[in-house]
Amino acid sequence: MSTDAFRRLFGHDPDGEWAAPGRVNLIGEHTDYNDGFVLPIALPHATRVTARRRDDGLLRLHSTRTEGDPVELSVDELAPGGVPGWAVYPASVVWTLRRAGHEVGGADLHIASDVPSGAGLSSSAALECAVALAYRDLHKLDLDVRELALTAQQAENDFVGVPCGIMDQMASMGCEEGSALLLDTRDLTQRQVPFDLAAAGLRLLVIDTRVKHDLADGAYAQLRAGCEQAAALLGLPALRDLPTGSLTAALDRLPPELALLVRHVVTENDRVREVIGLLDAGRLAAVGPVLTAGHASLRDDFRVSCPETDLAVEVAVAAGALGARMTGGGFGGSVIALVPDGGADGVAAEVVAAFAAAGHTAPRIFSATPSAGARRLG
Ligand code: ADP
Ligand code: MG
């Protein structure tokens, strides 16, 4: 526990330490706000919150990523739009718990993280979930994993102002080591699907393109609104309810821009089912081409890729990856590539060389194994 840093900052010992991971989504992108299916794994990278409860209504926040003294807020005065900068994320969780009627007060929170920010690896959900878990324990709240994830999502929706779906928070809270989490985002039913890369002789590379996306900038909200508008035009509760067999007929009834969004969402839900069938059959390597098909759909239909993510996918596949796709909301961020064990270094080197040749910032590349969800550390 980073007790020393905590003591230096706040002048007393913490009550405990909690951690919540970032994630990559294997398949099922932009499906979560369409009531569809997602299949994330938690990363070994996590956000750790060392915390002490306060009963005077003061919320004091420090992150190792920021300079200077802790941010000080009064929990009674928290209001959407009223907290500038990164502190909006932890504050959002406290505000949401209080809105739901939980009588929680302040805390001293020290935040340290190795989840890259704005890289499509969900550092925001990791931060929200670590704070939510700390508050559950500090205030003995009777909230389960699902309720904590929903609290964190509402915090990001209603206080931060990002209309994200439920995937990131459910992944950070509920993933388990060694498995991918199959989540039905309509009713939040889930299944842990064993994802043993080593046994299959495979590695999952994460390529952070270093192109910062900014989900709060409105593009994500527009896509979500477009999907909801298309569902309404088709007379459906959500795009999840459009069967693949009715897709062609449905597309004819929509304006072209909306038709493209719909085609991505419907085919992407199919790709999740296809990947699940392959994983259940123990055919991990066969997942590769489905990932690449998913990328083409995000690039051509949903149009959320960018030159750097497209280049990473193209070069990784040409260099021997079984498949690759951007992961996360898009407009930059990260790419995942499924590669044979012995080929990982070669794929990474080719991607680095291609980025240099194109004049892009050097990407950050690491291997990911399915890791544990949010937990108390001490
Ligand atoms: P992503 O979730 O893909 O990383 P977001 O834009 O949703 O990207 O969230 C990134 C934001 O979350 C950062 O700009 C910062 O405000 C906040 N954040 C995440 N991790 C930390 C941290 N360890 N310390 C301070 N702020 C953080
Ligand atoms: Mg985020």
XYZ file of N, CA and C in Angstrom, residues 1-7 9-10 12-19 47-53 60-62 107-112 130-131 134 138 377-378:
117
model
N 0.854 -1.204 0.000
C 0.000 0.000 0.000
C 0.882 1.244 0.000
N 0.466 2.262 -0.725
C 1.280 3.478 -0.734
C 0.974 4.321 0.508
N 1.169 3.676 1.700
C 0.843 4.335 2.968
C 1.701 5.567 3.215
N 2.990 5.472 2.846
C 3.892 6.594 3.114
C 3.452 7.845 2.363
N 3.167 7.663 1.062
C 2.734 8.803 0.257
C 1.436 9.371 0.836
N 0.543 8.500 1.254
C -0.741 8.932 1.810
C -0.517 9.754 3.079
N 0.356 9.223 3.956
C 0.614 9.901 5.228
C 1.240 11.271 5.006
N 0.877 13.192 2.443
C -0.097 14.108 1.857
C -1.160 14.550 2.841
N -1.685 13.568 3.584
C -2.893 13.842 4.365
C -2.656 13.866 5.880
N -2.226 11.429 8.042
C -2.678 10.290 8.855
C -2.672 9.024 8.010
N -2.908 7.875 8.637
C -2.877 6.601 7.914
C -4.179 6.370 7.150
N -4.095 5.631 6.044
C -5.340 5.281 5.323
C -6.078 4.140 6.023
N -7.358 3.985 5.661
C -8.144 2.841 6.158
C -7.927 1.609 5.290
N -7.517 1.802 4.038
C -7.352 0.635 3.165
C -6.962 1.059 1.763
N -6.770 0.031 0.916
C -6.417 0.298 -0.487
C -7.250 -0.609 -1.394
N -7.704 -0.048 -2.496
C -8.561 -0.753 -3.436
C -7.992 -0.587 -4.851
N -8.313 -1.538 -5.732
C -7.801 -1.453 -7.104
C -8.890 -1.850 -8.085
N -5.939 0.901 -11.494
C -5.908 2.153 -10.727
C -6.094 1.806 -9.257
N -5.160 2.268 -8.436
C -5.221 1.957 -7.002
C -5.622 3.211 -6.235
N -6.558 3.040 -5.340
C -7.020 4.148 -4.504
C -6.737 3.794 -3.054
N -5.924 4.603 -2.397
C -5.697 4.469 -0.962
C -6.600 5.505 -0.299
N -7.371 5.071 0.692
C -8.450 5.954 1.156
C -8.634 5.938 2.664
N -9.076 7.078 3.168
C -9.514 7.157 4.557
C -10.824 7.933 4.611
N -11.747 7.374 5.327
C -13.053 8.013 5.472
C -12.936 9.302 6.292
N -10.931 15.096 -0.245
C -9.591 15.556 -0.655
C -9.000 14.520 -1.585
N -8.540 14.973 -2.751
C -8.162 14.059 -3.836
C -6.774 14.375 -4.340
N -5.969 13.335 -4.442
C -4.660 13.526 -5.074
C -4.394 12.377 -6.038
N -13.845 11.925 2.136
C -12.750 10.962 2.242
C -11.470 11.644 1.788
N -10.345 11.090 2.227
C -9.056 11.430 1.634
C -8.712 10.304 0.679
N -8.435 10.635 -0.577
C -8.160 9.604 -1.591
C -6.832 9.892 -2.290
N -5.972 8.898 -2.293
C -4.700 8.989 -3.026
C -4.782 7.999 -4.178
N -4.584 8.498 -5.399
C -4.813 7.692 -6.599
C -3.509 7.481 -7.351
N -3.205 6.213 -7.639
C -2.014 5.884 -8.435
C -2.447 4.862 -9.476
N -12.668 1.952 -8.737
C -11.834 1.863 -7.531
C -12.420 2.741 -6.426
N -12.896 3.934 -6.798
C -13.493 4.835 -5.797
C -14.816 4.243 -5.278
N -14.042 1.478 -2.831
C -13.535 2.033 -1.572
C -14.702 2.585 -0.742
N -15.782 1.619 2.989
C -15.633 2.655 4.032
C -16.975 2.956 4.695
N -7.231 -4.392 -1.746
C -5.847 -4.880 -1.673
C -5.359 -4.980 -0.239
N -5.821 -4.091 0.616
C -5.293 -4.130 1.986
C -6.084 -3.228 2.897
